[in-house]
CSV table of C-alpha atoms and ligand atoms in Angstrom, one decimal:
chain,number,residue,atom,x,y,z
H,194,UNK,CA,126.3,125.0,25.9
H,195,UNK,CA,122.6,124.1,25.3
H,196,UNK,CA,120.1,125.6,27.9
H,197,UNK,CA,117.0,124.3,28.8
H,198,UNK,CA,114.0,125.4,31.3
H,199,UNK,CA,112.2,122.8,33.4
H,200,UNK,CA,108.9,123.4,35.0
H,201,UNK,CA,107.7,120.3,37.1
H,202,UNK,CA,111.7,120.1,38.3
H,203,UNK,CA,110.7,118.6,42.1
H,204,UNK,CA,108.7,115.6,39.8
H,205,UNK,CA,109.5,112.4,39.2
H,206,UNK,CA,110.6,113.1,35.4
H,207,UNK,CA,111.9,116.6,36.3
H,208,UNK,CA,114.4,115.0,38.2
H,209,UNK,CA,115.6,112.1,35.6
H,210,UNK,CA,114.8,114.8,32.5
H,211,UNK,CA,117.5,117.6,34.6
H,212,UNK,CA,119.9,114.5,35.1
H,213,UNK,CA,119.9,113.4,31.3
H,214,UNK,CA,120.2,117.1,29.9
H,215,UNK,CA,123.3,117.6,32.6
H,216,UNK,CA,124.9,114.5,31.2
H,217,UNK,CA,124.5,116.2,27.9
H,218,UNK,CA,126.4,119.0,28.9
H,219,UNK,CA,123.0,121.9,28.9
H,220,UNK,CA,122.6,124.4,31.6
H,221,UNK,CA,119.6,123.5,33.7
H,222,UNK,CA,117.4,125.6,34.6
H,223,UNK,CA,114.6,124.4,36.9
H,224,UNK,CA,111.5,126.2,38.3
H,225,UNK,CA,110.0,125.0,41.7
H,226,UNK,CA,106.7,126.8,43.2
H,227,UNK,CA,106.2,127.7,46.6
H,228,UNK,CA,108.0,129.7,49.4
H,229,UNK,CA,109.3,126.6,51.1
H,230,UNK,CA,108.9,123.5,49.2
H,231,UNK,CA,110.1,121.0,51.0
H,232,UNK,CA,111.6,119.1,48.0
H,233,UNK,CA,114.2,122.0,47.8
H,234,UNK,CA,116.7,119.6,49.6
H,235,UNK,CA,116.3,116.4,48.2
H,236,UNK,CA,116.3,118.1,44.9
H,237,UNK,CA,119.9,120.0,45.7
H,238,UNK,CA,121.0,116.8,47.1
H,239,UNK,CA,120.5,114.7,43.6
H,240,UNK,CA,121.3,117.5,41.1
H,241,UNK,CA,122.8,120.1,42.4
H,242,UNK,CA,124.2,121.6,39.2
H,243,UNK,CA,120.4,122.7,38.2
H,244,UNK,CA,119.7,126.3,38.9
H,245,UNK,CA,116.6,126.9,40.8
H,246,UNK,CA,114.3,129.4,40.0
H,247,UNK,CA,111.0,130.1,42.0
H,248,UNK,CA,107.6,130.5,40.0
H,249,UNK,CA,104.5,129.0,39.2
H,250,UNK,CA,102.1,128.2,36.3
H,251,UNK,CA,99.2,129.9,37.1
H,252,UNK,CA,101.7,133.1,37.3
H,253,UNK,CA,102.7,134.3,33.8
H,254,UNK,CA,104.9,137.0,35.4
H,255,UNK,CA,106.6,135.0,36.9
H,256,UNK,CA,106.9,132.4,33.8
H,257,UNK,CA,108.3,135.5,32.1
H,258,UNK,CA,111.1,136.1,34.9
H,259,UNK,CA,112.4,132.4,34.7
H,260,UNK,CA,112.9,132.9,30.8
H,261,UNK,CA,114.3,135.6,30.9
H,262,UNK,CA,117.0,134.3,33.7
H,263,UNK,CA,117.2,131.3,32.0
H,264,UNK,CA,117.3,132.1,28.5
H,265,UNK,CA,116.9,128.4,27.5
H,266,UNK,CA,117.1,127.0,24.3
H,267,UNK,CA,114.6,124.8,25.4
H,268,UNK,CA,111.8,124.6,27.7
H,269,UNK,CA,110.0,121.3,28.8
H,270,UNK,CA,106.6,122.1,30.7
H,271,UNK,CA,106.1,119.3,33.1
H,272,UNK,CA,104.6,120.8,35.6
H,273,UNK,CA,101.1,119.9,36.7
H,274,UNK,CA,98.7,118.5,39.3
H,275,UNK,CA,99.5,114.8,38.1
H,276,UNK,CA,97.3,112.9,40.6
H,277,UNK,CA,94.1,112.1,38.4
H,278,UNK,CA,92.1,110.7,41.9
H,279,UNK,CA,92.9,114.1,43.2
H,280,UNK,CA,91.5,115.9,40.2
H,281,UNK,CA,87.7,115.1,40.9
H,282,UNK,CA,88.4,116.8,44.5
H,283,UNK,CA,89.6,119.5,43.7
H,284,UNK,CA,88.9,120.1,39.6
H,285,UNK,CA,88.9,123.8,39.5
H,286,UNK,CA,92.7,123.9,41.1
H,287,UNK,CA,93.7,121.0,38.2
H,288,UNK,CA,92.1,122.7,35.4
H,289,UNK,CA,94.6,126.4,36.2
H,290,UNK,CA,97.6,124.5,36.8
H,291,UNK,CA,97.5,121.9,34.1
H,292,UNK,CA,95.6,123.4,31.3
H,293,UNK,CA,94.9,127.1,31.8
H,294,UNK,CA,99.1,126.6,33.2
H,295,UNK,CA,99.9,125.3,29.7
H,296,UNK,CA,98.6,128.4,28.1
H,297,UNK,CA,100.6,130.8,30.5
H,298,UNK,CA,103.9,128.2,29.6
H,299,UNK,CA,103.5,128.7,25.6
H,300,UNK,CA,102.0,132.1,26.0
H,301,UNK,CA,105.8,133.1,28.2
H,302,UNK,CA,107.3,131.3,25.7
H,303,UNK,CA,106.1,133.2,22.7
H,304,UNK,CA,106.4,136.5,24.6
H,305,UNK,CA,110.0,135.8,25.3
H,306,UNK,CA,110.7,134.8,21.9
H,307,UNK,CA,108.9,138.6,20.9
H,308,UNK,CA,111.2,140.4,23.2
H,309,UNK,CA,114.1,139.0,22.7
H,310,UNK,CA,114.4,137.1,19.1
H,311,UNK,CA,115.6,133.8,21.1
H,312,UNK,CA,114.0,130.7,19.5
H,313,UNK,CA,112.9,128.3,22.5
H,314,UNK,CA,111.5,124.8,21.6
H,315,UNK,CA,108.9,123.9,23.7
H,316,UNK,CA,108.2,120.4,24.6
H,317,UNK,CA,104.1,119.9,26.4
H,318,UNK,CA,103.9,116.8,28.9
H,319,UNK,CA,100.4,115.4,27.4
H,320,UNK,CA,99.5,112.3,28.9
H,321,UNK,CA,97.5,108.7,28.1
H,322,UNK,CA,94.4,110.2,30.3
H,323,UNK,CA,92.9,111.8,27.2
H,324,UNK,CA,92.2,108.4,25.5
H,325,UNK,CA,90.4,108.1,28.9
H,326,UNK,CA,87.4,105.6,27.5
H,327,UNK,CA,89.6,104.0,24.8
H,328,UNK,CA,88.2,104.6,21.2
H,329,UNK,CA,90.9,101.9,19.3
H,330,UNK,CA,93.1,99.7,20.8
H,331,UNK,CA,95.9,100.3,20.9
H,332,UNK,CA,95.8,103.8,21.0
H,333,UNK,CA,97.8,106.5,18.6
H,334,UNK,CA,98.5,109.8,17.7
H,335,UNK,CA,95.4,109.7,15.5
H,336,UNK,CA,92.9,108.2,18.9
H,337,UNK,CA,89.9,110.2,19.4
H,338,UNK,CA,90.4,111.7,22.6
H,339,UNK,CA,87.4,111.0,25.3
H,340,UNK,CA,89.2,112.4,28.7
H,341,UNK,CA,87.1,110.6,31.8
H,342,UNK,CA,88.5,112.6,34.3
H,343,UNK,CA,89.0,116.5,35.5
H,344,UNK,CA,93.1,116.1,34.8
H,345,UNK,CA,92.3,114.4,31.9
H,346,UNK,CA,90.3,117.3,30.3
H,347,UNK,CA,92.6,119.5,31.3
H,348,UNK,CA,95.1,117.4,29.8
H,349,UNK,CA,93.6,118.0,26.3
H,350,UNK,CA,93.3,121.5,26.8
H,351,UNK,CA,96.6,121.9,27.1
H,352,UNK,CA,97.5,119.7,24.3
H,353,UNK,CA,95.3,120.8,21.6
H,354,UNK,CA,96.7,124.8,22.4
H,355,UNK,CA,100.3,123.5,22.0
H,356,UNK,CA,99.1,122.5,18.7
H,357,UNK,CA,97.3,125.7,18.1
H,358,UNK,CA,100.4,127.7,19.0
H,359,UNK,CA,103.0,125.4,16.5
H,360,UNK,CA,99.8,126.4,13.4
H,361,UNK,CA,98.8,130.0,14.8
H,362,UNK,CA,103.3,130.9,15.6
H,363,UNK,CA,105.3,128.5,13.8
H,364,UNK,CA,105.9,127.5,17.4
H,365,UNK,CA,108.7,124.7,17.6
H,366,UNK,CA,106.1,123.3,20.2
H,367,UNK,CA,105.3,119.0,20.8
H,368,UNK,CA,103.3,117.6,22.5
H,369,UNK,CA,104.4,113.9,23.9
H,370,UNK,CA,101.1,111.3,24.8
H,371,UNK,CA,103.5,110.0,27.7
H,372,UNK,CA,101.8,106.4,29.0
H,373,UNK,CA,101.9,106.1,32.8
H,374,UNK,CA,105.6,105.9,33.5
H,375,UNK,CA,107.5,104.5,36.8
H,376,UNK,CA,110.6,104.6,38.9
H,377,UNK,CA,111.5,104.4,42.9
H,378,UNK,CA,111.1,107.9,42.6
H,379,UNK,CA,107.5,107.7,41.4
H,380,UNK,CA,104.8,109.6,44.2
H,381,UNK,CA,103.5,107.0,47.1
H,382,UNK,CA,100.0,108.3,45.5
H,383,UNK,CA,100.3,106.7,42.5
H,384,UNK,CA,99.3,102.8,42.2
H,385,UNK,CA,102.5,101.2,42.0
H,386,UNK,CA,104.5,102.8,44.1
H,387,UNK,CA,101.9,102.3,46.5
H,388,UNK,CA,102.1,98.9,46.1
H,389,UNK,CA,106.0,98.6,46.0
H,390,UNK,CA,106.3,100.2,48.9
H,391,UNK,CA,103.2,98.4,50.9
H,392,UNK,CA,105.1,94.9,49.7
H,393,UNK,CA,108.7,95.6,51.3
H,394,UNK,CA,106.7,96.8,54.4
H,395,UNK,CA,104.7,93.5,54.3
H,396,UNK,CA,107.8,91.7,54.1
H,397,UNK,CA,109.6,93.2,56.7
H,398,UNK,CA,107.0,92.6,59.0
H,399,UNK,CA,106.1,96.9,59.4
H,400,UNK,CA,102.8,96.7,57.6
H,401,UNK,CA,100.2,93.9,57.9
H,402,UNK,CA,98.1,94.8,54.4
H,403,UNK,CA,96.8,97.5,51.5
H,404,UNK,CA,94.0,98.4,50.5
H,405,UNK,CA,93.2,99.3,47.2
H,406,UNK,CA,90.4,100.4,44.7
H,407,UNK,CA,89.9,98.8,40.6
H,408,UNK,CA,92.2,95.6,40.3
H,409,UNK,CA,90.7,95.3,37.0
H,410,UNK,CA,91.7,98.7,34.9
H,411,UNK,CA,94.7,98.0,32.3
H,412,UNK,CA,98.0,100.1,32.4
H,413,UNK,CA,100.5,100.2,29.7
H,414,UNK,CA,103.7,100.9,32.3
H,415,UNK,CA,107.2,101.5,31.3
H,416,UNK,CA,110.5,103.4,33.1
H,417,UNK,CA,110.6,106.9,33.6
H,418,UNK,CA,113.9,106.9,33.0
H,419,UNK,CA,113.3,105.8,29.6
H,420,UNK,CA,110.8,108.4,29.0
H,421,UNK,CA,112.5,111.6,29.4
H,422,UNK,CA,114.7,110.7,26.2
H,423,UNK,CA,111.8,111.0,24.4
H,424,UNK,CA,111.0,114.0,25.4
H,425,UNK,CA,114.9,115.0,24.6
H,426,UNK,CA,114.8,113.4,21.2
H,427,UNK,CA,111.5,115.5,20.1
H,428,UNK,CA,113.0,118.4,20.9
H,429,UNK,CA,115.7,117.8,18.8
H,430,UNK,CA,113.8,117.2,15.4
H,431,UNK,CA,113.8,119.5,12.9
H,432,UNK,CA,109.8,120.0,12.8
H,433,UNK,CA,107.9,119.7,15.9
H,434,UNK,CA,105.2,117.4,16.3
H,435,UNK,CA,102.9,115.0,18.9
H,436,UNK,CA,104.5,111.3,19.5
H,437,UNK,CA,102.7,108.8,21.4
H,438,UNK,CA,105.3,107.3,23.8
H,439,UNK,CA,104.8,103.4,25.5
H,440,UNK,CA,105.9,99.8,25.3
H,441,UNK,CA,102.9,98.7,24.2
H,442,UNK,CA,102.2,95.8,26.3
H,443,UNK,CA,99.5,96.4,29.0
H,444,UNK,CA,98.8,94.6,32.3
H,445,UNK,CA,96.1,95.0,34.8
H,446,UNK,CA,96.7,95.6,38.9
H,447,UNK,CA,96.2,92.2,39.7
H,448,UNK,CA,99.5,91.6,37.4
H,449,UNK,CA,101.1,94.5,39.3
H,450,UNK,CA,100.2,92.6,42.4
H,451,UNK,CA,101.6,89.4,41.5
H,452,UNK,CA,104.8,90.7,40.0
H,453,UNK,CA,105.9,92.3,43.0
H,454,UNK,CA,104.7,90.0,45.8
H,455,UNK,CA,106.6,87.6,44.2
H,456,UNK,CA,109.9,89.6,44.0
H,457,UNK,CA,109.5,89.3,48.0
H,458,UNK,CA,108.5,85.2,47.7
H,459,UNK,CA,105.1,85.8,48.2
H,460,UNK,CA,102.7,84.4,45.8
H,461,UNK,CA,99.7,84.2,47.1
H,462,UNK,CA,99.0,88.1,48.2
H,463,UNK,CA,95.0,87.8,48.6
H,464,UNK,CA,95.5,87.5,52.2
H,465,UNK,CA,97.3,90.9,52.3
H,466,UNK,CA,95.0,93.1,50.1
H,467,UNK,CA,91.1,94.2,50.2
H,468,UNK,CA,89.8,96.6,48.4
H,469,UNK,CA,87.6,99.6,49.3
H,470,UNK,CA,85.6,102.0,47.9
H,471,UNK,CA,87.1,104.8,48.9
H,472,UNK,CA,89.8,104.1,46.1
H,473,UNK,CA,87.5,103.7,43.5
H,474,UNK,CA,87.2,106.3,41.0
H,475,UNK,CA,84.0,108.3,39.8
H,476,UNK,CA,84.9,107.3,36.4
H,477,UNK,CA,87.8,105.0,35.8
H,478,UNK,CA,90.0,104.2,32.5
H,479,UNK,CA,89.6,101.0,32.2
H,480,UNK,CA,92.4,100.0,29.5
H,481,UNK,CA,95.3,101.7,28.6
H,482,UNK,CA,97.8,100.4,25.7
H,483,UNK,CA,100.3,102.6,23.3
H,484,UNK,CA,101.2,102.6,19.4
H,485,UNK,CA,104.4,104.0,19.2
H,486,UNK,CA,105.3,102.6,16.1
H,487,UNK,CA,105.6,106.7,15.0
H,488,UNK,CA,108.1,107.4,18.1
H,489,UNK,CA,110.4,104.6,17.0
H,490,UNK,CA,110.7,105.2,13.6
H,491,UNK,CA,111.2,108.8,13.4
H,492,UNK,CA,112.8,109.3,17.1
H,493,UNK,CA,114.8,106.3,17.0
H,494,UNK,CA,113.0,105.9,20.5
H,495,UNK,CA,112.7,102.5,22.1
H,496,UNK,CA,111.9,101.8,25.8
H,497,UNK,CA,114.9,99.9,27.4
H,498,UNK,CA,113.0,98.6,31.0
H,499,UNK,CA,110.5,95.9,30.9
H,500,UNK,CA,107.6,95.5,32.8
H,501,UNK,CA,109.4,92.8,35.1
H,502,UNK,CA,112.0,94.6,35.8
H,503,UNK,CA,110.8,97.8,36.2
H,504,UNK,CA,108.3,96.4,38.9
H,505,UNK,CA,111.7,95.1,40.6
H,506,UNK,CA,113.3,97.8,40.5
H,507,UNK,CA,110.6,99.6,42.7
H,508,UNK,CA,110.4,96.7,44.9
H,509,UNK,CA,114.0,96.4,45.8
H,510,UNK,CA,114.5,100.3,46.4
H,511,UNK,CA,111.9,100.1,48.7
H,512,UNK,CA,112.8,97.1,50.3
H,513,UNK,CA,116.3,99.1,50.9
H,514,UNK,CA,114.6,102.4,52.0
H,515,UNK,CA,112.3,100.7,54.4
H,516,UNK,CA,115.7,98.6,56.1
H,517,UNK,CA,117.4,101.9,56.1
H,518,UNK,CA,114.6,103.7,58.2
H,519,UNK,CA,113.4,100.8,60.3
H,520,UNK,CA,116.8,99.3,61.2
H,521,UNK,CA,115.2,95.9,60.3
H,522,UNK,CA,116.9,93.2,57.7
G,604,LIG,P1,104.8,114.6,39.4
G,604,LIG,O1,105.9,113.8,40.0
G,604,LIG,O2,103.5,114.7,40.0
G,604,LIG,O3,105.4,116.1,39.3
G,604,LIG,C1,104.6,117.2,39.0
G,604,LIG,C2,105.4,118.5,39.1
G,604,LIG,O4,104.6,119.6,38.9
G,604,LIG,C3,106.0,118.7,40.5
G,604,LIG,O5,107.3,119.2,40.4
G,604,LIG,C4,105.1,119.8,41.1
G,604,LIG,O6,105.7,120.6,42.1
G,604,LIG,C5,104.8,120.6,39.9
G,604,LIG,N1,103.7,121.5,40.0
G,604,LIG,C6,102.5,121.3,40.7
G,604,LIG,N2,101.8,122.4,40.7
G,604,LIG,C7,102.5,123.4,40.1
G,604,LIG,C8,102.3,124.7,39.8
G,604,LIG,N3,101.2,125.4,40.2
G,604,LIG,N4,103.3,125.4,39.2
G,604,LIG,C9,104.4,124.8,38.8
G,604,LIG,N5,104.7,123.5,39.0
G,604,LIG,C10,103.8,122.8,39.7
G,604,LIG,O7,104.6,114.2,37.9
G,604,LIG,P2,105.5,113.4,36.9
G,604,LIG,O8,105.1,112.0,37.0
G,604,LIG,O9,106.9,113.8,37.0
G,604,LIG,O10,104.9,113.9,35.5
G,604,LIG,C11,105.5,115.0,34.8
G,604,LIG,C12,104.4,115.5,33.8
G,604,LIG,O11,104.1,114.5,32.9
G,604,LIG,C13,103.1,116.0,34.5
G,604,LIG,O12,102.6,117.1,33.7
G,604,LIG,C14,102.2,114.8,34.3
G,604,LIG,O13,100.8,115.2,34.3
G,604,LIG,C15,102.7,114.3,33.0
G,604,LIG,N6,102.5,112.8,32.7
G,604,LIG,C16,103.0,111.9,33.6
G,604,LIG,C17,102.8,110.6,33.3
G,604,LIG,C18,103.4,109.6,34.3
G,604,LIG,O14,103.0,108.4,34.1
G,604,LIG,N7,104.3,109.9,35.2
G,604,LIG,C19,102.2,110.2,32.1
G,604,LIG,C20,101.8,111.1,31.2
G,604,LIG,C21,101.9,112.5,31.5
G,604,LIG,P3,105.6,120.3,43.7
G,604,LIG,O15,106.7,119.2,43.9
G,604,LIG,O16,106.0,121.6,44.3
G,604,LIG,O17,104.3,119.8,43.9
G,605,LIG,O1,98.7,104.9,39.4
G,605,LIG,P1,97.5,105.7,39.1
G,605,LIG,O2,97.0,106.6,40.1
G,605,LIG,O3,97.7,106.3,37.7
G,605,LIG,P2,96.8,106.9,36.5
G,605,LIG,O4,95.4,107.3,37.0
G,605,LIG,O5,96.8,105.9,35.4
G,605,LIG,O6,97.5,108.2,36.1
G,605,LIG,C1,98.9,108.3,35.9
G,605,LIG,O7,99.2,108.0,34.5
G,605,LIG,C2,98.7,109.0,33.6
G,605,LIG,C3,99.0,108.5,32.2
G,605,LIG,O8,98.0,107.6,31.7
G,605,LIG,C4,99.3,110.3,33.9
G,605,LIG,F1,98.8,111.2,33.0
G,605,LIG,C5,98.9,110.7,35.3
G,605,LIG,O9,99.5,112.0,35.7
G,605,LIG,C6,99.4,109.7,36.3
G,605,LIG,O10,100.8,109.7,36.3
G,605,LIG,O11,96.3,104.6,38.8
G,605,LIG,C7,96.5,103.6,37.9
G,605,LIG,C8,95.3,102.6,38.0
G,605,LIG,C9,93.9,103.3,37.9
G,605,LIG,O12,93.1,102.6,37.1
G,605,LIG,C10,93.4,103.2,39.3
G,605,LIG,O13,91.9,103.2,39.4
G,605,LIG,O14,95.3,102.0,39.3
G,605,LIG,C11,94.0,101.9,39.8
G,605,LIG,N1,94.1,101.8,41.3
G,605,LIG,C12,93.5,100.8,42.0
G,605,LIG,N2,93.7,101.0,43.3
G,605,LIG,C13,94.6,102.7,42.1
G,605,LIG,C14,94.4,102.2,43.4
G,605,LIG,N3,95.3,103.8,41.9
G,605,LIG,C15,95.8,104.5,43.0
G,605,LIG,N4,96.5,105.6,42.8
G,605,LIG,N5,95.6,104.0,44.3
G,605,LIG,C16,94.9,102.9,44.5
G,605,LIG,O15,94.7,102.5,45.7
């Protein structure tokens, strides 16, 4: 039975990652930080055959414990401060957990492998934020990276040393450029869960608008769900490597907007949203759209949910979670 390591478990892709490898028959292993996170339960609830272990990745000791519990065959690093508005506030804190974290991760990882002879792939959650102010559209594997935000620098820190460790170790370490990826189970921080969530309140009748910041920046969004078999499928190569992972069709908030009003039969929304300062960013990304002509031809990878759909989806699980805790049809 395969084994496999999970930091970022409580996350939106920790928890469809754990529940892809468990219907693949690995042991999960799955650290959580924090003396009482309050995710424990909902995370017992949905997968309750992942083991949890406690650390954290600004703690290398404690890196080196969960290895050496878990002995996985593989360890995907998804931890991180995620929220990219959040990274301005509070850049010192993003820069230790997702980059100088990264380093502790691969540094574990190669310690482990020392002490013990166990080969451990290692799989680094790099992210779309490096091409930050976009040098070709669409972007690639081969993009010039120009990171526009603290999480985004950080972001590139941590990718560029999971490509020094695979040239300096003959680390079996990749990196996947992950585009912004979506589900119900996607943070109330992050744009379109925001939205999905404001609409089924709207059309209940519990909220009366949102307010938001840029309606104008690009995002090229696919299904979360879809994305953690990527991450799988890299693992499983022979060589490691970096794979740029989207659908390749980009659409701006406005689109988002219109998309899932209309799910709730609403299609004019500019009475419902104003926008706000407050939500605009210092610096802001202002189009994002993937190449992953190199993920499908050498993972076999192809995203499965369509923008549509996926916007749907979020919708309609909202719409159900908001009846369920208001009592209202
Ligand atoms: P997420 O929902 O924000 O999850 C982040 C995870 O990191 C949470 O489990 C969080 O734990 C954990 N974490 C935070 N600080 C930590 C620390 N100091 N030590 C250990 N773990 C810590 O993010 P996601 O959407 O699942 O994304 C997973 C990874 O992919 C992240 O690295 C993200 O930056 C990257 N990425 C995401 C996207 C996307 O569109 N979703 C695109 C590209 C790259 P708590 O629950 O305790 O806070
Ligand atoms: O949903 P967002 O916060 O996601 P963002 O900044 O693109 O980052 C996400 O995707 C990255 C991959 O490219 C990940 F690495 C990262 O961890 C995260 O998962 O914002 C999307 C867009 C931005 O242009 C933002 O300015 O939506 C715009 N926006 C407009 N109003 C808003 C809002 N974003 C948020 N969160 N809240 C607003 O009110």
């Amino acid at each position: 039975m395969p084994r496999a390591l999970i930091t970022g478990i409580t996350g939106q892709d920790g928890l469809y990652l754990s529940e892809l490898l468990l219907s693949k028959g690995y042991e999960v292993y799955g650290l959580m930080r924090g003396q009482n996170n309050p995710k424990r339960e909902l995370l017992e609830q949905l997968v309750p055959d992942v083991h949890i272990l406690t650390g954290d990745l600004t703690d290398l000791a404690s890196l080196m414990r969960a290895l050496a519990e878990a002995r996985p065959d593989e360890f995907y690093n998804l931890g991180a401060i995620s929220f990219v508005a959040y990274s301005w506030e509070n850049a010192h804190l993003t820069t230790e957990v997702t980059g100088t974290g990264v380093l502790n991760a691969l540094e574990a990882v190669r310690l482990h492998t020392l002490a013990t002879g166990q080969d451990v792939r290692f799989y680094q959650a790099s992210s779309s934020e490096m091409f930050g102010k976009v040098q070709t559209v669409p972007q690639n594997e081969d993009t010039l990276l120009w990171p526009r935000s603290p999480y985004g620098v950080a972001k590139v820190y941590g990718h560029y040393m999971t490509i020094n460790f695979r040239e300096s170790y003959g680390m079996h370490a990749s990196s996947g450029v992950l585009f912004n990826h979506e589900s119900p189970r996607r943070g109330p921080e992050f744009v379109t869960r925001k939205v999905s969530q404001a609409v089924a309140r709207i059309s209940l009748g519990l909220q009366d608008g949102l307010v938001l910041g840029n309606l104008e920046a690009q995002r090229d969004w696919g299904f979360a769900g879809d994305y953690v078999e990527a991450m799988w499928l890299m693992l499983q190569q022979d060589a490691a490597d970096d794979y740029v992972i989207s659908t390749g069709v980009t659409h701006t908030i406005r689109a988002l907007l219109d998309a899932a009003f209309s799910t709730v039969g609403i299609d004019d929304w500019t009475g419902y949203v104003t926008q706000d300062p407050r939500f605009v960013r210092p610096a802001e990304v202002d189009l994002l759209v993937g190449d992953s002509t190199k993920a499908r031809e050498r993972l076999g990878w192809a995203p499965k949910v369509g923008f549509e759909e996926l916007v749907r989806m979020m919708v309609e699980s909202d719409l159900a979670e908001q009846r369920r805790i208001s009592g209202r049809s």
